[in-house]
Short mmCIF file of C-alpha atoms in Angstrom, two decimals:
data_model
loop_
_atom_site.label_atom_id
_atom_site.label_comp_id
_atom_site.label_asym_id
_atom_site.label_seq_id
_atom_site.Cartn_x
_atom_site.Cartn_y
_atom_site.Cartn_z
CA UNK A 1 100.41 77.57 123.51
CA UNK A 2 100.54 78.00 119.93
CA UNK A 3 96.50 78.01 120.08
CA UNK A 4 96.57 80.55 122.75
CA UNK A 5 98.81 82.69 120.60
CA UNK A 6 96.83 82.97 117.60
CA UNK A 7 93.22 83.70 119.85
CA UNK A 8 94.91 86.55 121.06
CA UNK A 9 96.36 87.50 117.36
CA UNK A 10 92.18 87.13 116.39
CA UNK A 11 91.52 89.62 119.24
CA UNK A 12 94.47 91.69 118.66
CA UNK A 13 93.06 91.95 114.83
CA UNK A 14 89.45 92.38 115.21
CA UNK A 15 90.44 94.79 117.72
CA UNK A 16 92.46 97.18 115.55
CA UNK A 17 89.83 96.82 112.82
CA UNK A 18 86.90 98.04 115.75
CA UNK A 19 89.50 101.08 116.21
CA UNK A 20 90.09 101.91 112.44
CA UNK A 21 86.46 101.90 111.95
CA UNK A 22 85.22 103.71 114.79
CA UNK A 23 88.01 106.30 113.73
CA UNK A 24 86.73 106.54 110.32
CA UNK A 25 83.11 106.88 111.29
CA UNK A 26 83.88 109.83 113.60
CA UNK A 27 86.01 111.95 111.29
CA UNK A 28 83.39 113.94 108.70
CA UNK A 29 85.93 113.59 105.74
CA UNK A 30 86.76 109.83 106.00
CA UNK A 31 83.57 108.55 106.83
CA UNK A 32 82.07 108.00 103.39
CA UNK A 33 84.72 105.36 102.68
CA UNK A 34 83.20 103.08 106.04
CA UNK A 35 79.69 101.78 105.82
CA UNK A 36 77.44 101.78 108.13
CA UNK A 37 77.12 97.82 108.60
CA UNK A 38 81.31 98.19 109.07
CA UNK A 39 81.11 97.24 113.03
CA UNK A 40 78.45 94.44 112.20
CA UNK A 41 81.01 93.35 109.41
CA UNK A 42 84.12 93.49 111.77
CA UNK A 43 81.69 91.17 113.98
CA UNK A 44 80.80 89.02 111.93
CA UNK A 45 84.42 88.57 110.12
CA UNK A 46 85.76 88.00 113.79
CA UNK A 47 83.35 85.18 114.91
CA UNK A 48 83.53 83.07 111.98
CA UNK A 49 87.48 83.14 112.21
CA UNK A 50 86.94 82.10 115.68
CA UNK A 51 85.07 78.98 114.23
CA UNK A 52 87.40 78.20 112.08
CA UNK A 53 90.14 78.61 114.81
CA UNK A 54 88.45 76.38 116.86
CA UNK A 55 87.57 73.87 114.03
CA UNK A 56 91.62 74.30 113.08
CA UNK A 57 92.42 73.53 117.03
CA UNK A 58 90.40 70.13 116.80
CA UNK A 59 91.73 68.99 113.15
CA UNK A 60 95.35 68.68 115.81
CA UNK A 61 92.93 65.79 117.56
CA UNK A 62 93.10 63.60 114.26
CA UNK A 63 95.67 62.02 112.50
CA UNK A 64 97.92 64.29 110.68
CA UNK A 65 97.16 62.93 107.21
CA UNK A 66 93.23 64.27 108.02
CA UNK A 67 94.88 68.16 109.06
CA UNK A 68 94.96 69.26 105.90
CA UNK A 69 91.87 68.04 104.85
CA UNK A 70 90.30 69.68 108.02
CA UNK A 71 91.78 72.58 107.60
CA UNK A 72 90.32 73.54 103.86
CA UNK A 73 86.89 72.41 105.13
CA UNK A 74 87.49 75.58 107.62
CA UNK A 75 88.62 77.85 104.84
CA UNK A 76 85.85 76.77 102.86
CA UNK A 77 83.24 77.29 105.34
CA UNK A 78 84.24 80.63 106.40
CA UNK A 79 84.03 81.75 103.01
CA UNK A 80 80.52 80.11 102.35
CA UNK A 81 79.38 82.07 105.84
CA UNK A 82 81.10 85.37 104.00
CA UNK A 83 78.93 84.96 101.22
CA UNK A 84 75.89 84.00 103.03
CA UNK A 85 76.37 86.73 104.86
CA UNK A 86 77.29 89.54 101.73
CA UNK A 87 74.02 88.37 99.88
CA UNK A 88 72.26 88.51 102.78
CA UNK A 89 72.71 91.93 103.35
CA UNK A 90 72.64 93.14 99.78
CA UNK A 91 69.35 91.81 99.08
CA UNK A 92 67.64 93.47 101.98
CA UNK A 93 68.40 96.68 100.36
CA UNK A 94 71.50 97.20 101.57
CA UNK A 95 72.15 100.91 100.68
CA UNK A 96 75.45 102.31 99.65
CA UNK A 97 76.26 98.44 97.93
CA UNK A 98 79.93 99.71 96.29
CA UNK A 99 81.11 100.62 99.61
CA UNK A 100 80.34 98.03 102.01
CA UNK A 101 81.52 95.38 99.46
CA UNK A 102 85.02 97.21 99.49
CA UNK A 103 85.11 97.06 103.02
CA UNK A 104 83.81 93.57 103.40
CA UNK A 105 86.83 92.85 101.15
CA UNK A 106 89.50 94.43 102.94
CA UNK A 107 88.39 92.72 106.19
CA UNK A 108 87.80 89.64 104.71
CA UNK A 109 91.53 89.70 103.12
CA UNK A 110 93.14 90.73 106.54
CA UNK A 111 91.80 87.88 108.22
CA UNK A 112 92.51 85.36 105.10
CA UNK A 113 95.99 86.37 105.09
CA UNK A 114 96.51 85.55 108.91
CA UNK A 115 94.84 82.53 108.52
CA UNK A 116 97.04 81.57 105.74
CA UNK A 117 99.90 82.37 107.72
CA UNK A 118 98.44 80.32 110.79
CA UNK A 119 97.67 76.91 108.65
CA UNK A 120 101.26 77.46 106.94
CA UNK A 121 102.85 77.42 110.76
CA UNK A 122 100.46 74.56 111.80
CA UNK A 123 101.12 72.10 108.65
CA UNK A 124 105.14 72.81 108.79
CA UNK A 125 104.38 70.90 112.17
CA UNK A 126 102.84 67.78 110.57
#
């Protein structure tokens, strides 16, 4: 249950973050703070925090002295696919750099502080 509830707390995120965007990208005075490669961002952001959700819901399959372990390994790999994916971008000649690293950031930082708050819940359990 407690898996089911933070899948839908992914969706529920990624969801308000597709609204806030498209919002932003439609209104002529707010759009030059939302890059273009925002909604590919959002994406991106929300499938590799569904890997690491799923990679989170099998660490529960091991012993619990292995959870926390498992868990970093997650956090650590999302944030090697964040970079992979920042560079990747950048060096195609990514135009308008300044702003799509600040949004990057902010969407990044949403999603690390729910998963912080998700492993916090899940090791009080161990």
């Amino acid at each position: 249950m407690n898996s089911l509830k933070s899948f839908l707390q992914i969706i529920l995120i990624a969801s308000v973050q597709f609204v806030i965007i498209f919002l932003f990208l439609n209104d002529e005075n707010l759009e030059k703070y939302i890059h273009q490669k925002a909604i590919l961002t959002a994406g991106f952001l929300f499938f590799s925090m569904l890997v690491v959700h799923i990679m989170n819901f099998f660490a529960f399959k091991f012993k619990p002295e292995t959870r926390g372990g498992i868990f970093m390994i997650a956090i650590t790999f999302r944030m090697l696919l964040g970079l992979s994916f920042v560079l990747l971008l950048v060096y195609s000649g990514l135009e308008n750099r300044l702003v799509f690293a600040f949004n990057f950031i902010i969407m990044y930082l949403v999603y690390m502080v729910f998963e912080i708050k998700t492993i916090i819940t899940n090791l009080r359990a161990i």
